Amino acid sequence: MTVQELPGAAAAYRPTPPPAWKPRTDPTPLLPDPEPYRVLGTDAAAGADPELLLRLYAQLVRGRRYNAQATALTKQGRLAVYPSSTGQEACEVAAALALEERDWLFPSYRDTLAAVARGLDPVQALTLLRGDWHTGYDPREHRIAPLCTPLATQLPHAVGLAHAARLKGDDVVALAMVGDGGTSEGDFHEALNFAAVWRAPVVFLVQNNGFAISVPLAKQTAAPSLAHKAVGYGMPGRLVDGNDAAAVHEVVGDAVAKARRGGGPTLIEAVTYRIDAHTNADDATRYRAEGEVETWRAHDPIRLLERELTERGLLDEHGIRAAADAAETMAADLRERMNADPVLDPMDLFEHVYAEQTTQLREQAAQLRAELDAEEEAR
Amino acid sequence: MTTAAVKPASMAQALQRAMRDAMAEDPAVHVLGEDVGALGGVFRVTDGLVKEFGEDRCTDTPLAEAGILGTAVGMAMYGLRPVVEMQFDAFAYPAFEQLISHVSRMRNRTRGGMPLPITVRVPYGGGIGGVEHHSDSSEAYYMATPGLHVVTPATVDDAYGMLRAAIASDDPVVFLEPKRLYWSKAQWSPDAPAAVEPIGRAVVRRPGRSATLITYGPSVPVCMEAAEAAAAEGWDLEVVDLRSLVPFDDETVCASVRRTGRAVVVHESTGFGGPGGEIAARVTERCFHHLEAPVLRVAGFDIPYPPPMLERHHLPGVDRVLDAVARLQWEAGS
């Protein structure tokens, strides 16, 4: 019997609820675990495939050496700039290796290593940063989108591509990488929202490396974690130790597999740390303490994996040296090829603006041609 | 060829038909935007597409212009030909970064490896009594971005032919739809639609000998009316409809100005930093010795687009065009 029906009771005012309201999604299973997921050094490590761990190890060592070599190349003026991912190699490598060949990678400017781990020629991967062109490879050939300089703008591209692939009946997944700073951009929000509404087969990987240039995460977001942001879009958020290559590989791999079977997108936050400065142009001592960096050096992704592998007898001094030697060979080759001046044709400036050159561009091309001829003659 | 029924059709109907035909011919063509589905767009330009092609081909997106264009980039990367609708001119601004940082330069950035055949439909311009943010003419912003084609039809025939050309183009096209001409009608045969011409050619809408009115989009009918009115005063005005702002048809424009010796550029976007400055400079550089007078501009005032009750004072009308034509009676030293 309701209040109104009570005999003698005055008709009480009863606010009515919004009609037919119910939550669209149960938020509980979308919430990330309270702690970043780890594999190395835990019981979960026993289940990891030794062959995969060794592959990850070789790639981590190679990636660390790549970062060092590219940073050295900036000092020699061979690269205009290099945003190092030293300390973040586990995210780069493990995420890239979680993809199938038919999948697509959407990297940010810091994700050169992910592209290289996916098989891209190390020199081609550096074209943007060297400055001889904007992208040094055919994205369709490698299924790697151009390294993206504006923050988070590549995320909607990943959603659109994954959506298009699904419309065509292809079981292709897109992995989109972004930093912690990028999560503040509007395109991050729009991409996650579109992906969730369309149930697009996309995996968003946030590498939370602590700083957006100099701004720490606490000034970037008030969210409990970046993985928590997923709940608002109706997709699951996962939190993973970004320096644990086995954990990153497993979490990204699970999300990729889920997306592939039509389960929709996932947002993954990999907690890691940028050991080097933002780029060679940045002075990290102005905004962070050396003690903090040392704490993270103790949690180094290569050391974590090395310890696991040696303790399990999968890696010995010989194996460690072999990985280092292979990395050194890669670095020497990179150094040698980067020390050759690229051959540039200034007339290329007009070649790829439109499918067909406009009259105006033909005129401007003729002007540059004449200038080049005059230069040649004066020589 | 059988003669199809010729009956009055609006520009909005011709645009709808262009998308419908493109979608029927090529399964890669997808339409997406806010309200393009069940509603058929706020101007009904996408009317019926969802019924005919389903929600996968004509998609109501979340309300987010950067997201609409950004996802279209990814769709084009995978081989589709997205046609996106930006509901109103000023609503396109959140998508500017995608347009400028990615859409316009993906071909260039990848040395031709990844062209983006995206058509961005933008209803633009005033004259329909829209409140703030519903009447901007943003063509100068688009024109200033290399890698984009920028086109705008002024007739029902062109609306069809140019939209088909835009969708067929392997380059991104900003397709500016003069919204006050959406309901302008012409005798039009939907069964034998106008020819699809490549983008980039201007057309002489009215031949004349005394001066050239260089114009486009919503100002074309204004200039045609002005030309008729001027005839009474002995001015035989030629009207050139640019149709394409990028690429720019210097040849047609300069041929006309060399014939007439006088030119007025007419558009409703602002004069300062507007398209007219570029056009006047090009004409002057190329036709200086043929000019009897400076190239004049008749444009909107350099003000934020005014509220609807005042917009008639802002929009260049026939009288303002005729005043400019009178000023072409130029004498050296005057």
PDB file of N, CA and C in Angstrom, chain A residues 270-319:
ATOM      1  N   ALA A 270      49.674   1.887 -19.242  1.00  0.00           N
ATOM      2  CA  ALA A 270      50.927   1.240 -18.855  1.00  0.00           C
ATOM      3  C   ALA A 270      51.713   2.239 -18.016  1.00  0.00           C
ATOM      4  N   VAL A 271      51.955   1.876 -16.768  1.00  0.00           N
ATOM      5  CA  VAL A 271      52.673   2.784 -15.863  1.00  0.00           C
ATOM      6  C   VAL A 271      54.171   2.603 -16.057  1.00  0.00           C
ATOM      7  N   THR A 272      54.825   3.647 -16.527  1.00  0.00           N
ATOM      8  CA  THR A 272      56.243   3.541 -16.838  1.00  0.00           C
ATOM      9  C   THR A 272      56.920   4.859 -16.478  1.00  0.00           C
ATOM     10  N   TYR A 273      58.112   5.066 -16.988  1.00  0.00           N
ATOM     11  CA  TYR A 273      58.849   6.284 -16.650  1.00  0.00           C
ATOM     12  C   TYR A 273      59.800   6.638 -17.786  1.00  0.00           C
ATOM     13  N   ARG A 274      59.853   7.929 -18.070  1.00  0.00           N
ATOM     14  CA  ARG A 274      60.754   8.394 -19.121  1.00  0.00           C
ATOM     15  C   ARG A 274      62.105   8.697 -18.478  1.00  0.00           C
ATOM     16  N   ILE A 275      63.077   7.824 -18.672  1.00  0.00           N
ATOM     17  CA  ILE A 275      64.379   8.010 -18.023  1.00  0.00           C
ATOM     18  C   ILE A 275      65.103   9.229 -18.594  1.00  0.00           C
ATOM     19  N   ASP A 276      65.082   9.384 -19.897  1.00  0.00           N
ATOM     20  CA  ASP A 276      65.729  10.535 -20.527  1.00  0.00           C
ATOM     21  C   ASP A 276      64.810  11.752 -20.460  1.00  0.00           C
ATOM     22  N   ALA A 277      65.326  12.887 -20.910  1.00  0.00           N
ATOM     23  CA  ALA A 277      64.494  14.092 -21.001  1.00  0.00           C
ATOM     24  C   ALA A 277      63.472  13.912 -22.125  1.00  0.00           C
ATOM     25  N   HIS A 278      62.550  14.861 -22.227  1.00  0.00           N
ATOM     26  CA  HIS A 278      61.490  14.780 -23.243  1.00  0.00           C
ATOM     27  C   HIS A 278      62.104  14.608 -24.638  1.00  0.00           C
ATOM     28  N   THR A 279      63.026  15.477 -24.976  1.00  0.00           N
ATOM     29  CA  THR A 279      63.859  15.311 -26.170  1.00  0.00           C
ATOM     30  C   THR A 279      65.236  15.833 -25.798  1.00  0.00           C
ATOM     31  N   ASN A 280      66.141  15.800 -26.756  1.00  0.00           N
ATOM     32  CA  ASN A 280      67.476  16.340 -26.512  1.00  0.00           C
ATOM     33  C   ASN A 280      67.439  17.846 -26.262  1.00  0.00           C
ATOM     34  N   ALA A 281      66.309  18.494 -26.568  1.00  0.00           N
ATOM     35  CA  ALA A 281      66.211  19.942 -26.376  1.00  0.00           C
ATOM     36  C   ALA A 281      65.699  20.293 -24.973  1.00  0.00           C
ATOM     37  N   ASP A 282      65.420  19.303 -24.161  1.00  0.00           N
ATOM     38  CA  ASP A 282      64.767  19.514 -22.860  1.00  0.00           C
ATOM     39  C   ASP A 282      65.784  19.336 -21.731  1.00  0.00           C
ATOM     40  N   ASP A 283      65.592  20.068 -20.634  1.00  0.00           N
ATOM     41  CA  ASP A 283      66.448  19.905 -19.453  1.00  0.00           C
ATOM     42  C   ASP A 283      65.594  19.372 -18.312  1.00  0.00           C
ATOM     43  N   ALA A 284      65.639  18.058 -18.121  1.00  0.00           N
ATOM     44  CA  ALA A 284      64.744  17.410 -17.160  1.00  0.00           C
ATOM     45  C   ALA A 284      65.119  17.721 -15.715  1.00  0.00           C
ATOM     46  N   THR A 285      66.351  18.227 -15.486  1.00  0.00           N
ATOM     47  CA  THR A 285      66.740  18.513 -14.100  1.00  0.00           C
ATOM     48  C   THR A 285      65.953  19.693 -13.543  1.00  0.00           C
ATOM     49  N   ARG A 286      65.324  20.463 -14.415  1.00  0.00           N
ATOM     50  CA  ARG A 286      64.558  21.625 -13.937  1.00  0.00           C
ATOM     51  C   ARG A 286      63.238  21.219 -13.293  1.00  0.00           C
ATOM     52  N   TYR A 287      62.754  20.038 -13.557  1.00  0.00           N
ATOM     53  CA  TYR A 287      61.417  19.704 -13.045  1.00  0.00           C
ATOM     54  C   TYR A 287      61.333  18.358 -12.339  1.00  0.00           C
ATOM     55  N   ARG A 288      62.461  17.640 -12.212  1.00  0.00           N
ATOM     56  CA  ARG A 288      62.359  16.389 -11.452  1.00  0.00           C
ATOM     57  C   ARG A 288      63.682  16.077 -10.761  1.00  0.00           C
ATOM     58  N   ALA A 289      63.564  15.348  -9.658  1.00  0.00           N
ATOM     59  CA  ALA A 289      64.730  15.059  -8.824  1.00  0.00           C
ATOM     60  C   ALA A 289      65.427  13.802  -9.316  1.00  0.00           C
ATOM     61  N   GLU A 290      66.729  13.806  -9.217  1.00  0.00           N
ATOM     62  CA  GLU A 290      67.522  12.660  -9.662  1.00  0.00           C
ATOM     63  C   GLU A 290      67.149  11.404  -8.862  1.00  0.00           C
ATOM     64  N   GLY A 291      66.768  11.593  -7.597  1.00  0.00           N
ATOM     65  CA  GLY A 291      66.400  10.447  -6.758  1.00  0.00           C
ATOM     66  C   GLY A 291      65.233   9.675  -7.356  1.00  0.00           C
ATOM     67  N   GLU A 292      64.288  10.425  -7.924  1.00  0.00           N
ATOM     68  CA  GLU A 292      63.117   9.794  -8.541  1.00  0.00           C
ATOM     69  C   GLU A 292      63.549   8.950  -9.738  1.00  0.00           C
ATOM     70  N   VAL A 293      64.444   9.502 -10.522  1.00  0.00           N
ATOM     71  CA  VAL A 293      64.928   8.778 -11.692  1.00  0.00           C
ATOM     72  C   VAL A 293      65.616   7.485 -11.256  1.00  0.00           C
ATOM     73  N   GLU A 294      66.396   7.579 -10.156  1.00  0.00           N
ATOM     74  CA  GLU A 294      67.125   6.395  -9.670  1.00  0.00           C
ATOM     75  C   GLU A 294      66.168   5.288  -9.231  1.00  0.00           C
ATOM     76  N   THR A 295      65.080   5.690  -8.575  1.00  0.00           N
ATOM     77  CA  THR A 295      64.074   4.706  -8.162  1.00  0.00           C
ATOM     78  C   THR A 295      63.581   3.914  -9.368  1.00  0.00           C
ATOM     79  N   TRP A 296      63.376   4.645 -10.451  1.00  0.00           N
ATOM     80  CA  TRP A 296      62.861   3.979 -11.650  1.00  0.00           C
ATOM     81  C   TRP A 296      63.939   3.169 -12.348  1.00  0.00           C
ATOM     82  N   ARG A 297      65.178   3.622 -12.252  1.00  0.00           N
ATOM     83  CA  ARG A 297      66.263   2.833 -12.857  1.00  0.00           C
ATOM     84  C   ARG A 297      66.318   1.443 -12.204  1.00  0.00           C
ATOM     85  N   ALA A 298      65.974   1.394 -10.920  1.00  0.00           N
ATOM     86  CA  ALA A 298      65.971   0.112 -10.220  1.00  0.00           C
ATOM     87  C   ALA A 298      64.845  -0.790 -10.718  1.00  0.00           C
ATOM     88  N   HIS A 299      63.887  -0.195 -11.390  1.00  0.00           N
ATOM     89  CA  HIS A 299      62.736  -0.954 -11.914  1.00  0.00           C
ATOM     90  C   HIS A 299      62.843  -0.998 -13.445  1.00  0.00           C
ATOM     91  N   ASP A 300      64.063  -1.154 -13.915  1.00  0.00           N
ATOM     92  CA  ASP A 300      64.329  -1.090 -15.351  1.00  0.00           C
ATOM     93  C   ASP A 300      63.737  -2.281 -16.098  1.00  0.00           C
ATOM     94  N   PRO A 301      63.090  -2.035 -17.218  1.00  0.00           N
ATOM     95  CA  PRO A 301      62.411  -3.140 -17.922  1.00  0.00           C
ATOM     96  C   PRO A 301      63.359  -4.247 -18.381  1.00  0.00           C
ATOM     97  N   ILE A 302      64.577  -3.875 -18.778  1.00  0.00           N
ATOM     98  CA  ILE A 302      65.507  -4.912 -19.227  1.00  0.00           C
ATOM     99  C   ILE A 302      65.977  -5.751 -18.041  1.00  0.00           C
ATOM    100  N   ARG A 303      66.284  -5.083 -16.930  1.00  0.00           N
ATOM    101  CA  ARG A 303      66.752  -5.826 -15.744  1.00  0.00           C
ATOM    102  C   ARG A 303      65.678  -6.743 -15.192  1.00  0.00           C
ATOM    103  N   LEU A 304      64.423  -6.257 -15.210  1.00  0.00           N
ATOM    104  CA  LEU A 304      63.316  -7.096 -14.712  1.00  0.00           C
ATOM    105  C   LEU A 304      63.226  -8.397 -15.510  1.00  0.00           C
ATOM    106  N   LEU A 305      63.323  -8.275 -16.814  1.00  0.00           N
ATOM    107  CA  LEU A 305      63.184  -9.448 -17.673  1.00  0.00           C
ATOM    108  C   LEU A 305      64.422 -10.334 -17.591  1.00  0.00           C
ATOM    109  N   GLU A 306      65.581  -9.688 -17.532  1.00  0.00           N
ATOM    110  CA  GLU A 306      66.844 -10.419 -17.441  1.00  0.00           C
ATOM    111  C   GLU A 306      66.862 -11.294 -16.185  1.00  0.00           C
ATOM    112  N   ARG A 307      66.426 -10.712 -15.068  1.00  0.00           N
ATOM    113  CA  ARG A 307      66.411 -11.434 -13.794  1.00  0.00           C
ATOM    114  C   ARG A 307      65.502 -12.654 -13.895  1.00  0.00           C
ATOM    115  N   GLU A 308      64.317 -12.441 -14.464  1.00  0.00           N
ATOM    116  CA  GLU A 308      63.370 -13.553 -14.611  1.00  0.00           C
ATOM    117  C   GLU A 308      63.982 -14.680 -15.454  1.00  0.00           C
ATOM    118  N   LEU A 309      64.576 -14.283 -16.575  1.00  0.00           N
ATOM    119  CA  LEU A 309      65.108 -15.279 -17.500  1.00  0.00           C
ATOM    120  C   LEU A 309      66.312 -16.024 -16.919  1.00  0.00           C
ATOM    121  N   THR A 310      67.199 -15.291 -16.236  1.00  0.00           N
ATOM    122  CA  THR A 310      68.379 -15.965 -15.676  1.00  0.00           C
ATOM    123  C   THR A 310      67.982 -16.869 -14.524  1.00  0.00           C
ATOM    124  N   GLU A 311      67.051 -16.404 -13.675  1.00  0.00           N
ATOM    125  CA  GLU A 311      66.626 -17.225 -12.540  1.00  0.00           C
ATOM    126  C   GLU A 311      65.977 -18.519 -13.005  1.00  0.00           C
ATOM    127  N   ARG A 312      65.345 -18.444 -14.161  1.00  0.00           N
ATOM    128  CA  ARG A 312      64.695 -19.657 -14.676  1.00  0.00           C
ATOM    129  C   ARG A 312      65.622 -20.450 -15.588  1.00  0.00           C
ATOM    130  N   GLY A 313      66.856 -20.017 -15.698  1.00  0.00           N
ATOM    131  CA  GLY A 313      67.830 -20.750 -16.493  1.00  0.00           C
ATOM    132  C   GLY A 313      67.615 -20.643 -17.992  1.00  0.00           C
ATOM    133  N   LEU A 314      66.858 -19.608 -18.408  1.00  0.00           N
ATOM    134  CA  LEU A 314      66.588 -19.457 -19.837  1.00  0.00           C
ATOM    135  C   LEU A 314      67.624 -18.556 -20.517  1.00  0.00           C
ATOM    136  N   LEU A 315      68.395 -17.875 -19.668  1.00  0.00           N
ATOM    137  CA  LEU A 315      69.361 -16.927 -20.221  1.00  0.00           C
ATOM    138  C   LEU A 315      70.638 -17.001 -19.393  1.00  0.00           C
ATOM    139  N   ASP A 316      71.788 -17.021 -20.073  1.00  0.00           N
ATOM    140  CA  ASP A 316      73.062 -16.999 -19.355  1.00  0.00           C
ATOM    141  C   ASP A 316      73.929 -15.889 -19.936  1.00  0.00           C
ATOM    142  N   GLU A 317      75.144 -15.816 -19.411  1.00  0.00           N
ATOM    143  CA  GLU A 317      76.071 -14.777 -19.867  1.00  0.00           C
ATOM    144  C   GLU A 317      76.200 -14.771 -21.387  1.00  0.00           C
ATOM    145  N   HIS A 318      76.224 -15.961 -21.932  1.00  0.00           N
ATOM    146  CA  HIS A 318      76.379 -16.093 -23.377  1.00  0.00           C
ATOM    147  C   HIS A 318      75.191 -15.447 -24.114  1.00  0.00           C
ATOM    148  N   GLY A 319      73.996 -15.750 -23.614  1.00  0.00           N
ATOM    149  CA  GLY A 319      72.780 -15.199 -24.226  1.00  0.00           C
ATOM    150  C   GLY A 319      72.710 -13.684 -24.099  1.00  0.00           C
TER     151      GLY A 319
END
